[in-house]
PDB file of C-alpha atoms and ligand atoms in Angstrom:
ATOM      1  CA  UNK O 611      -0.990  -1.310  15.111  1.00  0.00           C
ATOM      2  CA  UNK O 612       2.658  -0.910  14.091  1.00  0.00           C
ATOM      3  CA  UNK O 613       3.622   0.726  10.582  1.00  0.00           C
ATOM      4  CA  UNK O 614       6.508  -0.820   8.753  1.00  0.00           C
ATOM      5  CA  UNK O 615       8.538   1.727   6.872  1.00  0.00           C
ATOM      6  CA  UNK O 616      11.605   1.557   5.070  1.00  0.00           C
ATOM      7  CA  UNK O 617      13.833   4.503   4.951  1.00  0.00           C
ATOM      8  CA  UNK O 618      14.679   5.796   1.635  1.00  0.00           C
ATOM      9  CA  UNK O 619      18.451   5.475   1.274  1.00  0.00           C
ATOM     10  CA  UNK O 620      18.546   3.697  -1.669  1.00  0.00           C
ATOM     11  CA  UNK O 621      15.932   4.864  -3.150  1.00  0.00           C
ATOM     12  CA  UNK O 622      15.597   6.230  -6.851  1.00  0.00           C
ATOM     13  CA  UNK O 623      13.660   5.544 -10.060  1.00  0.00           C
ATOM     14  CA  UNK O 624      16.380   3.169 -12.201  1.00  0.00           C
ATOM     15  CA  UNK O 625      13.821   1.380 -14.190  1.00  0.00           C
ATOM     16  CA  UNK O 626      10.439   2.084 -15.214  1.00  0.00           C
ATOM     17  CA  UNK O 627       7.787  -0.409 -14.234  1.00  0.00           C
ATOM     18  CA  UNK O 628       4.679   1.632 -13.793  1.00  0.00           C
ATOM     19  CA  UNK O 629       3.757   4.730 -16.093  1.00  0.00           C
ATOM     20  CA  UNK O 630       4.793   7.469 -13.083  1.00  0.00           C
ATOM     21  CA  UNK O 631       8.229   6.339 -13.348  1.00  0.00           C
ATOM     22  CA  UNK O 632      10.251   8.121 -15.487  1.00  0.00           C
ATOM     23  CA  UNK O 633      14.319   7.493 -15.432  1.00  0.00           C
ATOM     24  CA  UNK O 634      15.033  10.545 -17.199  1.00  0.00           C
ATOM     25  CA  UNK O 635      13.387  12.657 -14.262  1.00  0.00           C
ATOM     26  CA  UNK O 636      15.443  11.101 -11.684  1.00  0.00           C
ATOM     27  CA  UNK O 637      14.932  12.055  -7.407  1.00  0.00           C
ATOM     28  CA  UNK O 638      16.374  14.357  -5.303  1.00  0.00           C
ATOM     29  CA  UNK O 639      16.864  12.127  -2.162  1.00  0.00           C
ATOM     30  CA  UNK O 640      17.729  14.847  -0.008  1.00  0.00           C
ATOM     31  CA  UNK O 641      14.072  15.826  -0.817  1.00  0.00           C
ATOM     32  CA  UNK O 642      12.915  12.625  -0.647  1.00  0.00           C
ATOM     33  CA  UNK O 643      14.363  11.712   2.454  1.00  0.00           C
ATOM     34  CA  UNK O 644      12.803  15.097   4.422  1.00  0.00           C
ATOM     35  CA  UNK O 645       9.658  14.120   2.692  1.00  0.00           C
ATOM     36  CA  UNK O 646       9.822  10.469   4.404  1.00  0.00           C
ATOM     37  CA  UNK O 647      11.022  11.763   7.833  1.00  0.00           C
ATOM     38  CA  UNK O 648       7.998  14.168   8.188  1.00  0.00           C
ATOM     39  CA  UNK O 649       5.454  11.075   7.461  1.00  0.00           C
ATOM     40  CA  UNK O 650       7.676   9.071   9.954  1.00  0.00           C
ATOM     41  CA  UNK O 651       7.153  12.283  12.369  1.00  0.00           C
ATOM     42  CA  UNK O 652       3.460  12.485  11.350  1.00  0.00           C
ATOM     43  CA  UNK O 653       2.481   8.664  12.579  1.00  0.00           C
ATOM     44  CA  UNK O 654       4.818   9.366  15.619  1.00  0.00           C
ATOM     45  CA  UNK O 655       2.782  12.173  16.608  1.00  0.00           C
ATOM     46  CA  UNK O 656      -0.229  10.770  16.139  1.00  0.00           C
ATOM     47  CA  UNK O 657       0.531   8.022  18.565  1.00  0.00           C
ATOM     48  CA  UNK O 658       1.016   5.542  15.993  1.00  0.00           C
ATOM     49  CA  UNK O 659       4.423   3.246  16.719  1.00  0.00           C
ATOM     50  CA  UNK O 660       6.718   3.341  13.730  1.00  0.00           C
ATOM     51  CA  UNK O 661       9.381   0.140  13.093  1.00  0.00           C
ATOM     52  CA  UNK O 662      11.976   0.081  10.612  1.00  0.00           C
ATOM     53  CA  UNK O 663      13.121  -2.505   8.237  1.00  0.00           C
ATOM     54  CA  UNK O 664      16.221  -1.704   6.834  1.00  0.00           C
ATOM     55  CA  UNK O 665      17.179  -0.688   3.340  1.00  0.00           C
ATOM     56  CA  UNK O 666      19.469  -2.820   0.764  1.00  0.00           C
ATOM     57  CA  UNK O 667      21.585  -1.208  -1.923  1.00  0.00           C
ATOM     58  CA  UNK O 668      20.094  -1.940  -5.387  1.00  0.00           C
ATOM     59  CA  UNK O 669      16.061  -2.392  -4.230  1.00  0.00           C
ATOM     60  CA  UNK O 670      15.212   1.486  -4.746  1.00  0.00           C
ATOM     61  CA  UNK O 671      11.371  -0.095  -4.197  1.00  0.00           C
ATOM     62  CA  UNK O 672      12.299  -1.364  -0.807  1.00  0.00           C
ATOM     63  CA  UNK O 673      11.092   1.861   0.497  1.00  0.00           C
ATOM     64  CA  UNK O 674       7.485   1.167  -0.427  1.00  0.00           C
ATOM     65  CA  UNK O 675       6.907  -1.541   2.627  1.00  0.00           C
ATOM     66  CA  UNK O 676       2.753  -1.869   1.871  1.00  0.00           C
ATOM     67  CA  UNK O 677       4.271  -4.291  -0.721  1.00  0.00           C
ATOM     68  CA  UNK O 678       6.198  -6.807   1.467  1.00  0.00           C
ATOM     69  CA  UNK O 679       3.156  -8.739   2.083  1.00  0.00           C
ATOM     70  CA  UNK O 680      -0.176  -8.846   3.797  1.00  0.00           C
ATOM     71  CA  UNK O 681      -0.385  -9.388   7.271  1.00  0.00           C
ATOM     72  CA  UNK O 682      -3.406 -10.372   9.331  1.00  0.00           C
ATOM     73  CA  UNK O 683      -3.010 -12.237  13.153  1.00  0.00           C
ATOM     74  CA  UNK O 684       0.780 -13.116  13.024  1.00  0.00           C
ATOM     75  CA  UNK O 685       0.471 -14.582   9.826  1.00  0.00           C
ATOM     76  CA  UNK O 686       2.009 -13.094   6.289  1.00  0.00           C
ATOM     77  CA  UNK O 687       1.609 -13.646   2.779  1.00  0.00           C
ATOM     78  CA  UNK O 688       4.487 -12.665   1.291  1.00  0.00           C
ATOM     79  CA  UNK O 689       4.812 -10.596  -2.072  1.00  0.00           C
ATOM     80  CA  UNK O 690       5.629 -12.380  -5.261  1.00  0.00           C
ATOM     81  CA  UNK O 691       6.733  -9.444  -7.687  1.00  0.00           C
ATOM     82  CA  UNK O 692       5.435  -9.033 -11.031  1.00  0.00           C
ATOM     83  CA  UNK O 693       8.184  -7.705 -12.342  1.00  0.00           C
ATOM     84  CA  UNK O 694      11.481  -9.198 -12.213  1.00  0.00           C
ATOM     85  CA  UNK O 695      13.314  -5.448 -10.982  1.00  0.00           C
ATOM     86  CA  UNK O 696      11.516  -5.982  -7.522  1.00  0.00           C
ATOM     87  CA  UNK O 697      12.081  -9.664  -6.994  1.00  0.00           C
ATOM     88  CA  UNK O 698      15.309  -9.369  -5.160  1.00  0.00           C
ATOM     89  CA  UNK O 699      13.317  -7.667  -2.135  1.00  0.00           C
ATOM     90  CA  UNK O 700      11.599 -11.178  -1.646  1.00  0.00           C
ATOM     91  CA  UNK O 701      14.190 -12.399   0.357  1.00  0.00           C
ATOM     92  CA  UNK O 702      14.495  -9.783   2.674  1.00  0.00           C
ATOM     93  CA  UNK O 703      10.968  -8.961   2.967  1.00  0.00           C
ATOM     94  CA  UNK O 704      11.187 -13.699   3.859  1.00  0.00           C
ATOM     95  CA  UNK O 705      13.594 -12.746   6.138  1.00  0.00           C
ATOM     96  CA  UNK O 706      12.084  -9.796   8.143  1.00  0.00           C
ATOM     97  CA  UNK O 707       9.105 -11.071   8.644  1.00  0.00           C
ATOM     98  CA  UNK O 708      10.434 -14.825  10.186  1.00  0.00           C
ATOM     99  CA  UNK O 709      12.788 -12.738  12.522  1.00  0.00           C
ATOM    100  CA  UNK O 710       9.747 -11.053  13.848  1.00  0.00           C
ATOM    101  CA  UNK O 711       7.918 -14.969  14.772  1.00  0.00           C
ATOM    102  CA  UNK O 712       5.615 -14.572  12.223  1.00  0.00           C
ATOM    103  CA  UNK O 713       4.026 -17.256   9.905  1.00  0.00           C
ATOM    104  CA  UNK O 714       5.480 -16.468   6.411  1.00  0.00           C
ATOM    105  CA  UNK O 715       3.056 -17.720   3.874  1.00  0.00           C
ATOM    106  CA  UNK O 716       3.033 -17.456   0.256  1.00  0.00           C
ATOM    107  CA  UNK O 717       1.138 -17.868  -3.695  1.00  0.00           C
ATOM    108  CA  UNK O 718       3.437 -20.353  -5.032  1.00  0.00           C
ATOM    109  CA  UNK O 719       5.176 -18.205  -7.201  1.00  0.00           C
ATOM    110  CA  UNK O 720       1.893 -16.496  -8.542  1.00  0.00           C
ATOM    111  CA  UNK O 721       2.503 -12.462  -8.758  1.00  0.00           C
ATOM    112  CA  UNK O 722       1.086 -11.254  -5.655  1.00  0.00           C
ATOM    113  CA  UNK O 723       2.191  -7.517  -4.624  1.00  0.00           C
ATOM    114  CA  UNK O 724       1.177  -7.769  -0.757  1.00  0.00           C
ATOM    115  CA  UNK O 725      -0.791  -4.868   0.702  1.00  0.00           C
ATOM    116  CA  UNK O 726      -0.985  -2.508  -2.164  1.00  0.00           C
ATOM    117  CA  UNK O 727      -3.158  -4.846  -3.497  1.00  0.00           C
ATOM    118  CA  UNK O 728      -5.168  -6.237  -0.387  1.00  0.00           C
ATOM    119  CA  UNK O 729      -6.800  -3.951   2.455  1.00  0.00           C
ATOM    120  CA  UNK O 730      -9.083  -4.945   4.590  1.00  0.00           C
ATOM    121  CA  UNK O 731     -12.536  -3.397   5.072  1.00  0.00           C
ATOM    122  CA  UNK O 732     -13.556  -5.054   8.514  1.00  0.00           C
ATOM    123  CA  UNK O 733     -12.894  -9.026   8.090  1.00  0.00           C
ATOM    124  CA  UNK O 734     -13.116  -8.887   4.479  1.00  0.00           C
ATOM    125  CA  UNK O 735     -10.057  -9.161   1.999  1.00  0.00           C
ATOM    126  CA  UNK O 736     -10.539  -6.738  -0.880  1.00  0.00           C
ATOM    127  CA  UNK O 737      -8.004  -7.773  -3.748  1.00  0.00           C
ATOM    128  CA  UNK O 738      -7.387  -6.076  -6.576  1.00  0.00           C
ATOM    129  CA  UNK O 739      -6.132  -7.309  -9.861  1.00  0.00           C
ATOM    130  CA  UNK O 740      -5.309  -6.679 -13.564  1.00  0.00           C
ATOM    131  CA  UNK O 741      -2.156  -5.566 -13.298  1.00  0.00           C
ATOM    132  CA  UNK O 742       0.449  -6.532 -10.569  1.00  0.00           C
ATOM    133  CA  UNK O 743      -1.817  -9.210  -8.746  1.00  0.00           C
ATOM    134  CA  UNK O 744      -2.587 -12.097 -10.719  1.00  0.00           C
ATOM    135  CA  UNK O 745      -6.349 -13.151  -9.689  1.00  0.00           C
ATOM    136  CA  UNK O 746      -5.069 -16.902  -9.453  1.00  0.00           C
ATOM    137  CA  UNK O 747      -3.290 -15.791  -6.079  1.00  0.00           C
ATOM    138  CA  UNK O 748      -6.544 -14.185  -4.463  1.00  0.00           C
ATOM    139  CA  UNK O 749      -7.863 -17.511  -3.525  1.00  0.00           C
ATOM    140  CA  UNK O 750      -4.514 -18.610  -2.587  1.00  0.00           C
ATOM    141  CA  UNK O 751      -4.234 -15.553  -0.008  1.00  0.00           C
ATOM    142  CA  UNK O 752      -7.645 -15.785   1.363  1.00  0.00           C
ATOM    143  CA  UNK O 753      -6.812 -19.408   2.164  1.00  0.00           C
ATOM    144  CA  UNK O 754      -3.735 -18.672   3.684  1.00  0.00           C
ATOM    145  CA  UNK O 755      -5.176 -16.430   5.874  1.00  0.00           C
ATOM    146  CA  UNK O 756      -8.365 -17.787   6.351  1.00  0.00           C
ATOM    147  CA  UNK O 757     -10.167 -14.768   5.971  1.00  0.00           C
ATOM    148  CA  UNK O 758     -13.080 -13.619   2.985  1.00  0.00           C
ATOM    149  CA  UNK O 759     -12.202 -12.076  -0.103  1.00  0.00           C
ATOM    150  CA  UNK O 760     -13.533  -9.999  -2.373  1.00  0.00           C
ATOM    151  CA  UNK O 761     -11.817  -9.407  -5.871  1.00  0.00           C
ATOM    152  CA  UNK O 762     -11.922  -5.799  -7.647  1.00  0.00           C
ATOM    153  CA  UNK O 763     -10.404  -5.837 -11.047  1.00  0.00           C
ATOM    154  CA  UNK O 764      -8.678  -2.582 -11.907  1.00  0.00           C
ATOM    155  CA  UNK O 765      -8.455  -1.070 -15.183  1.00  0.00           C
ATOM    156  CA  UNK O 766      -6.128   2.435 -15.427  1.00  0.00           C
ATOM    157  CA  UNK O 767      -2.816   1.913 -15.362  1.00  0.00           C
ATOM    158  CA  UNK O 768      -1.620   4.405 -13.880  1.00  0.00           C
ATOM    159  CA  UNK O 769      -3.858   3.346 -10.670  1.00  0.00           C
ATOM    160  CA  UNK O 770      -1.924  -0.430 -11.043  1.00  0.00           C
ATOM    161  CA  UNK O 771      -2.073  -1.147  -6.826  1.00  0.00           C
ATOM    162  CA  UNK O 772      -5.579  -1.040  -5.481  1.00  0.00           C
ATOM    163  CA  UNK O 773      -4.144   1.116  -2.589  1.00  0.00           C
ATOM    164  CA  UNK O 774      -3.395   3.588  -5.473  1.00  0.00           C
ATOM    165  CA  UNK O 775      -7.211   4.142  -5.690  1.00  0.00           C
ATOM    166  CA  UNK O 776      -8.996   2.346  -3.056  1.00  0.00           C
ATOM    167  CA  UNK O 777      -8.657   3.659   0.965  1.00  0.00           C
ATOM    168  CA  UNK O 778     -10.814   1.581   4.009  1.00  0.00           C
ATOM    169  CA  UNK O 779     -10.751   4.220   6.637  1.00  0.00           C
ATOM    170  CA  UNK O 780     -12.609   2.176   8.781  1.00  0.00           C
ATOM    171  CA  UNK O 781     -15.404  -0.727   7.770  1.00  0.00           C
ATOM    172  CA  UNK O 782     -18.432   1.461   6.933  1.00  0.00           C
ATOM    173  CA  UNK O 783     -16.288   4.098   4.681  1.00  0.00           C
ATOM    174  CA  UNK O 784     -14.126   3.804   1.996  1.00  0.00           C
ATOM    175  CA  UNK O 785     -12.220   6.251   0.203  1.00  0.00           C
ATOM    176  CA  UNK O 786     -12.026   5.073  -3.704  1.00  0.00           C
ATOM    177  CA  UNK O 787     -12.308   6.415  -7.645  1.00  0.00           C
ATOM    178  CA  UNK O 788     -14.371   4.914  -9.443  1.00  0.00           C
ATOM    179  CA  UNK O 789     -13.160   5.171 -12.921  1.00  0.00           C
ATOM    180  CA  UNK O 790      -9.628   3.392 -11.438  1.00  0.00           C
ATOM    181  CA  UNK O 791     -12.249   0.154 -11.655  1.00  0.00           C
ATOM    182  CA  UNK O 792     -14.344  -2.215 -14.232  1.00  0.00           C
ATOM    183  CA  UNK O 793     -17.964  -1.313 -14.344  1.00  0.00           C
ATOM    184  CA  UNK O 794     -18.579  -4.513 -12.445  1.00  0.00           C
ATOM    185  CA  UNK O 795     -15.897  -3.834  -9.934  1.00  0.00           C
ATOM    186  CA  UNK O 796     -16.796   0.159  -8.663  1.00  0.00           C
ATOM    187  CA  UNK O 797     -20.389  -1.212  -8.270  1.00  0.00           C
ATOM    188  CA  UNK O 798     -19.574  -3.581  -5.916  1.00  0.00           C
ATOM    189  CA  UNK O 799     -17.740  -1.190  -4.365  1.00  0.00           C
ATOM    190  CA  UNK O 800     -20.847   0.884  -3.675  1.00  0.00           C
ATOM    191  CA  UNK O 801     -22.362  -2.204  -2.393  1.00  0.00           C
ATOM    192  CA  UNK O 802     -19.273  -2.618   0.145  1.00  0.00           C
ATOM    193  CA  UNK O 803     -19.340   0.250   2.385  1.00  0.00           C
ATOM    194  CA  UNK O 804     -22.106   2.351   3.666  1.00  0.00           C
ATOM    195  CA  UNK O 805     -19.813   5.813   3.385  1.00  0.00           C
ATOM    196  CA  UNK O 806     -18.029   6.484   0.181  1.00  0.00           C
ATOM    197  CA  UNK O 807     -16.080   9.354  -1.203  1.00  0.00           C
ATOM    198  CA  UNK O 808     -16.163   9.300  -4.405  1.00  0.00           C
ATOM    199  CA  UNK O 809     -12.262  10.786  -5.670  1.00  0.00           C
ATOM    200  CA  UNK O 810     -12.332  12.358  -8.833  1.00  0.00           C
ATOM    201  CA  UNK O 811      -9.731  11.372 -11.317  1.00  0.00           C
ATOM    202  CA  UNK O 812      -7.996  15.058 -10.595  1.00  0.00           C
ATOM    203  CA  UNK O 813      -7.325  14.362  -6.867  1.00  0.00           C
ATOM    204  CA  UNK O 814      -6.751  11.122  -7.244  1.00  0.00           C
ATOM    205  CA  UNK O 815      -3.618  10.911  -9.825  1.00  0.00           C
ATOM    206  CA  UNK O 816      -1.912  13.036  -7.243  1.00  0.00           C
ATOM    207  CA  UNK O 817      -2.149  10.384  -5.150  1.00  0.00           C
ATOM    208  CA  UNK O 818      -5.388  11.027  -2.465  1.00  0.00           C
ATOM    209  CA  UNK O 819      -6.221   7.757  -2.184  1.00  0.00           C
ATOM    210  CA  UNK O 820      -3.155   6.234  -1.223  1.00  0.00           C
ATOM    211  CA  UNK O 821      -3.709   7.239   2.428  1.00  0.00           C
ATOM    212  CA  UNK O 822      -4.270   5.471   5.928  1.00  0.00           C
ATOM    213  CA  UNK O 823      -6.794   6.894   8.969  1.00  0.00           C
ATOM    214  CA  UNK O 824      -4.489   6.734  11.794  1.00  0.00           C
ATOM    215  CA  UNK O 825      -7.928   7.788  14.601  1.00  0.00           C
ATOM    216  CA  UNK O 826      -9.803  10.083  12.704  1.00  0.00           C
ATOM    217  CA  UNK O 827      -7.079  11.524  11.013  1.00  0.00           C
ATOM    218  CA  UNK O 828      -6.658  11.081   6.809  1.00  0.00           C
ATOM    219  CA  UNK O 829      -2.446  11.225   6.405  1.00  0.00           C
ATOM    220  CA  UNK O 830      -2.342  11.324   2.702  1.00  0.00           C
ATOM    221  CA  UNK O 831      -0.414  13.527  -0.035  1.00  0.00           C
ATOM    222  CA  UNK O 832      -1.244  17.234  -0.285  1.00  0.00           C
ATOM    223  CA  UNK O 833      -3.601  16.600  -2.999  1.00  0.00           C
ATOM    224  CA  UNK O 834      -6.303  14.791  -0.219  1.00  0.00           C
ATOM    225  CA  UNK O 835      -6.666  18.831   0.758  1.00  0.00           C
ATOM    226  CA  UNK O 836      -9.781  18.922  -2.171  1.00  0.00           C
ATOM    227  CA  UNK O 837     -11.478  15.675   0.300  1.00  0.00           C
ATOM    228  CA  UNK O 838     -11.450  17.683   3.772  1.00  0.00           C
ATOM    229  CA  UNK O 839     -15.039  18.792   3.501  1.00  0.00           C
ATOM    230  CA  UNK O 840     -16.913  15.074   2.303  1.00  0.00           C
ATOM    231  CA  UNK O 841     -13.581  14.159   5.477  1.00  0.00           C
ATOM    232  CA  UNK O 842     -15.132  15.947   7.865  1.00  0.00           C
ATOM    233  CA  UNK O 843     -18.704  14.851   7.174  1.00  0.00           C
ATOM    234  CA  UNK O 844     -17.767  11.512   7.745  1.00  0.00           C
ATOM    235  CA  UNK O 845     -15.602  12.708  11.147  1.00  0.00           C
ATOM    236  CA  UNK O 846     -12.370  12.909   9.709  1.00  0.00           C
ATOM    237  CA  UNK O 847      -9.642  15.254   9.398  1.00  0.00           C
ATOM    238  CA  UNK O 848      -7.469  15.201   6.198  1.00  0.00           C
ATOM    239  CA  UNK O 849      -3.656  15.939   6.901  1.00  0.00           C
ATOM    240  CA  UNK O 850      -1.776  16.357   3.490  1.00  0.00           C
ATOM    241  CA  UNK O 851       2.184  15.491   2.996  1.00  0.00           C
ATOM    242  CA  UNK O 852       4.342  16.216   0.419  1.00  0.00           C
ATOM    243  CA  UNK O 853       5.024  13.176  -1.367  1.00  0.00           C
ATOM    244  CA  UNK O 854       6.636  14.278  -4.790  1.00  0.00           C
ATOM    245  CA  UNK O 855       9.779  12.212  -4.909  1.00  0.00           C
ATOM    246  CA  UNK O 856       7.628   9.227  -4.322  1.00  0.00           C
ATOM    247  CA  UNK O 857       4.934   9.918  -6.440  1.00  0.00           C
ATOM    248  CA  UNK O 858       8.123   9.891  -9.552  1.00  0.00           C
ATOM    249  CA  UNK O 859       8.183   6.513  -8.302  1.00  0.00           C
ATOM    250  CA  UNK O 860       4.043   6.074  -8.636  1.00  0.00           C
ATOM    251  CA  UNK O 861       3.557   5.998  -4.860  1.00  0.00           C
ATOM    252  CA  UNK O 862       2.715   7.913  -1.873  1.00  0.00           C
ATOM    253  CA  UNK O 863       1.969   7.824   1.786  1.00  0.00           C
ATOM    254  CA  UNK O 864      -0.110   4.052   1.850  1.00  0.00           C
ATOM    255  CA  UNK O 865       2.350   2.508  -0.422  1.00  0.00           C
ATOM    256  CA  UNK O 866       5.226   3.748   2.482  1.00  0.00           C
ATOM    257  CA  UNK O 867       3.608   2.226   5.159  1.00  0.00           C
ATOM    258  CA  UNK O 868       2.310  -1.489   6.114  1.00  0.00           C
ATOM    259  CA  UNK O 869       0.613  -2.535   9.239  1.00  0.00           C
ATOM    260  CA  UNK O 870       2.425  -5.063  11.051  1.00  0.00           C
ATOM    261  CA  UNK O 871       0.751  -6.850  13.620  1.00  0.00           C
ATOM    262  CA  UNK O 872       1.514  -5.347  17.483  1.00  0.00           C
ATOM    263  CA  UNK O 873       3.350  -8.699  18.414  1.00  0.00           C
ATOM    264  CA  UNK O 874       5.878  -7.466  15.805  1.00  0.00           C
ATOM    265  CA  UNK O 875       8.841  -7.022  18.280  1.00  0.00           C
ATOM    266  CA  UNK O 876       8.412 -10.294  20.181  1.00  0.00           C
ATOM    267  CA  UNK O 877      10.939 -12.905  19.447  1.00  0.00           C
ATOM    268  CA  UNK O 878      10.050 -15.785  17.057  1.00  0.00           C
ATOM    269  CA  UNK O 879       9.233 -19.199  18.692  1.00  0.00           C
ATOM    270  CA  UNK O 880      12.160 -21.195  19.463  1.00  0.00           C
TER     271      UNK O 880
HETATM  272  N1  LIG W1336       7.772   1.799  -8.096  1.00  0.00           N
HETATM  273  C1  LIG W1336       6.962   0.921  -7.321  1.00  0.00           C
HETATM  274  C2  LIG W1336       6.351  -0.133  -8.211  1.00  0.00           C
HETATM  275  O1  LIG W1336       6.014   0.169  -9.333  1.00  0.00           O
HETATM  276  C3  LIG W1336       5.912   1.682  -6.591  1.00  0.00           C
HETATM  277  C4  LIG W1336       5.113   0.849  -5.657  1.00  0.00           C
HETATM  278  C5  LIG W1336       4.008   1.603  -4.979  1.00  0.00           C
HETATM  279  N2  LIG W1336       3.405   0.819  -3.980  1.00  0.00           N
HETATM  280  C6  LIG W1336       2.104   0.711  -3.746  1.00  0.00           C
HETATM  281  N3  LIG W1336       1.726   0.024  -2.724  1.00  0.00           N
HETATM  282  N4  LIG W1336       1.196   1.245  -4.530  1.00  0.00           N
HETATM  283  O2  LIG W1336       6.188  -1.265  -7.836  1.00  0.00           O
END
């Protein structure tokens, strides 16, 4: 499957709509731009194909793709922003994705924030909500991608995208922390998945979780380092990135990167 990135040229924490961001500790986008090309070299050389959307002045988000939408079998659903600061990168996202033939779908104007709050584990939709994703757009989503859902209601703030604390590496194992969830929710997480890794609240606020298996390899942030043993029990191999100008932005390696079908490429339908 393709990854979607978007590279970081206009990127910068200018508002402050999660509690990583800070304004006052602003990026270094020299740094941040090395620390984007060598996860852009990283999928490369693990075979994975890498495709580009391109950046617009004023959307310093932009660069976290995994909220664009959710895409499953040429069809999208696209991101309706929570906050008003990331709104202007629904257009674009609109845009991108109908260049590329694909079936743009979306919740009707009900805050939806794409893939950083919906992953798939197998066929199954797992949504998150509480703080970006409003739960009236999880049925909404399922039903515009016919698919099953399953809703997890999140409860830190600081882990406010599901993909902040919640990794499918492949159907039977999941990466996730539990106290990130309700009581209810991390429960039926540990009815979800045969394998979990349970992330402790250290490794996870340095962003562990926010990782994708490309094979059997973890790419994550450098903190996914204290996961390789339970990794390699379970047959994979973590590879940790530096991520710290993102992370001032509360994201990391998932949030950079969204799966895009492998017809992305192919003209749309005429
Ligand atoms: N500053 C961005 C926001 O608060 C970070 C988004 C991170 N993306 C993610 N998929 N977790 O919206």
């Amino acid at each position: 499957m393709p990854i979607l990135m978007c590279p970081p040229t206009h990127f910068g924490v200018v508002y402050e709509i999660n509690p990583w961001m800070h304004v006052a500790s602003p990026v270094d986008l020299r740094q941040a731009a090395h620390q984007w090309e060598a996860l852009r070299a990283t999928f490369r050389d693990l075979g994975a194909e890498v495709v580009l959307a391109d950046p617009v002045p004023g959307l310093p988000d932009m660069v976290f793709t995994a909220n664009a939408g959710v895409t499953w079998d040429g069809r999208v659903v696209l991101s309706r922003f929570r906050h008003p600061e990331r709104q202007g990168e629904e257009i674009h996202w609109r845009e991108l994705f109908a260049r590329r033939g694909m079936r743009v779908l979306d919740t009707e104007g009900i805050p939806f924030e794409g893939a950083g709050d919906a992953l798939f584990v197998g066929d199954t939709l797992v949504c998150g909500h509480g703080f970006r994703t409003d739960r009236a757009a999880i049925p909404l989503v399922a039903r515009a991608l016919g698919v099953d859902v399953m809703e997890l209601e999140l409860v830190d703030p600081r882990y406010y995208h599901l993909d902040t604390c919640f990794c499918p590496l492949d159907a039977g194992t999941i990466l996730f922390a539990p106290s990130a969830f309700s009581p209810a929710s991390r429960e039926r997480v540990r009815r979800l998945a045969r394998r979990l890794i349970e992330v402790p609240d250290r490794i996870a606020a340095g962003f562990a979780c926010n990782a994708i298996a490309v094979g059997d390899v973890v790419v994550s942030s450098e903190a996914v380092a204290g996961l390789s043993g339970q990794l390699r029990e379970v047959g994979y191999r973590a590879l940790g990135l530096p991520m710290g100008e993102f992370m001032k932005a509360g994201g990391g390696v998932r949030c950079l990167s969204l799966p895009v079908p492998a017809t992305w490429g192919r003209p749309a339908p005429t």
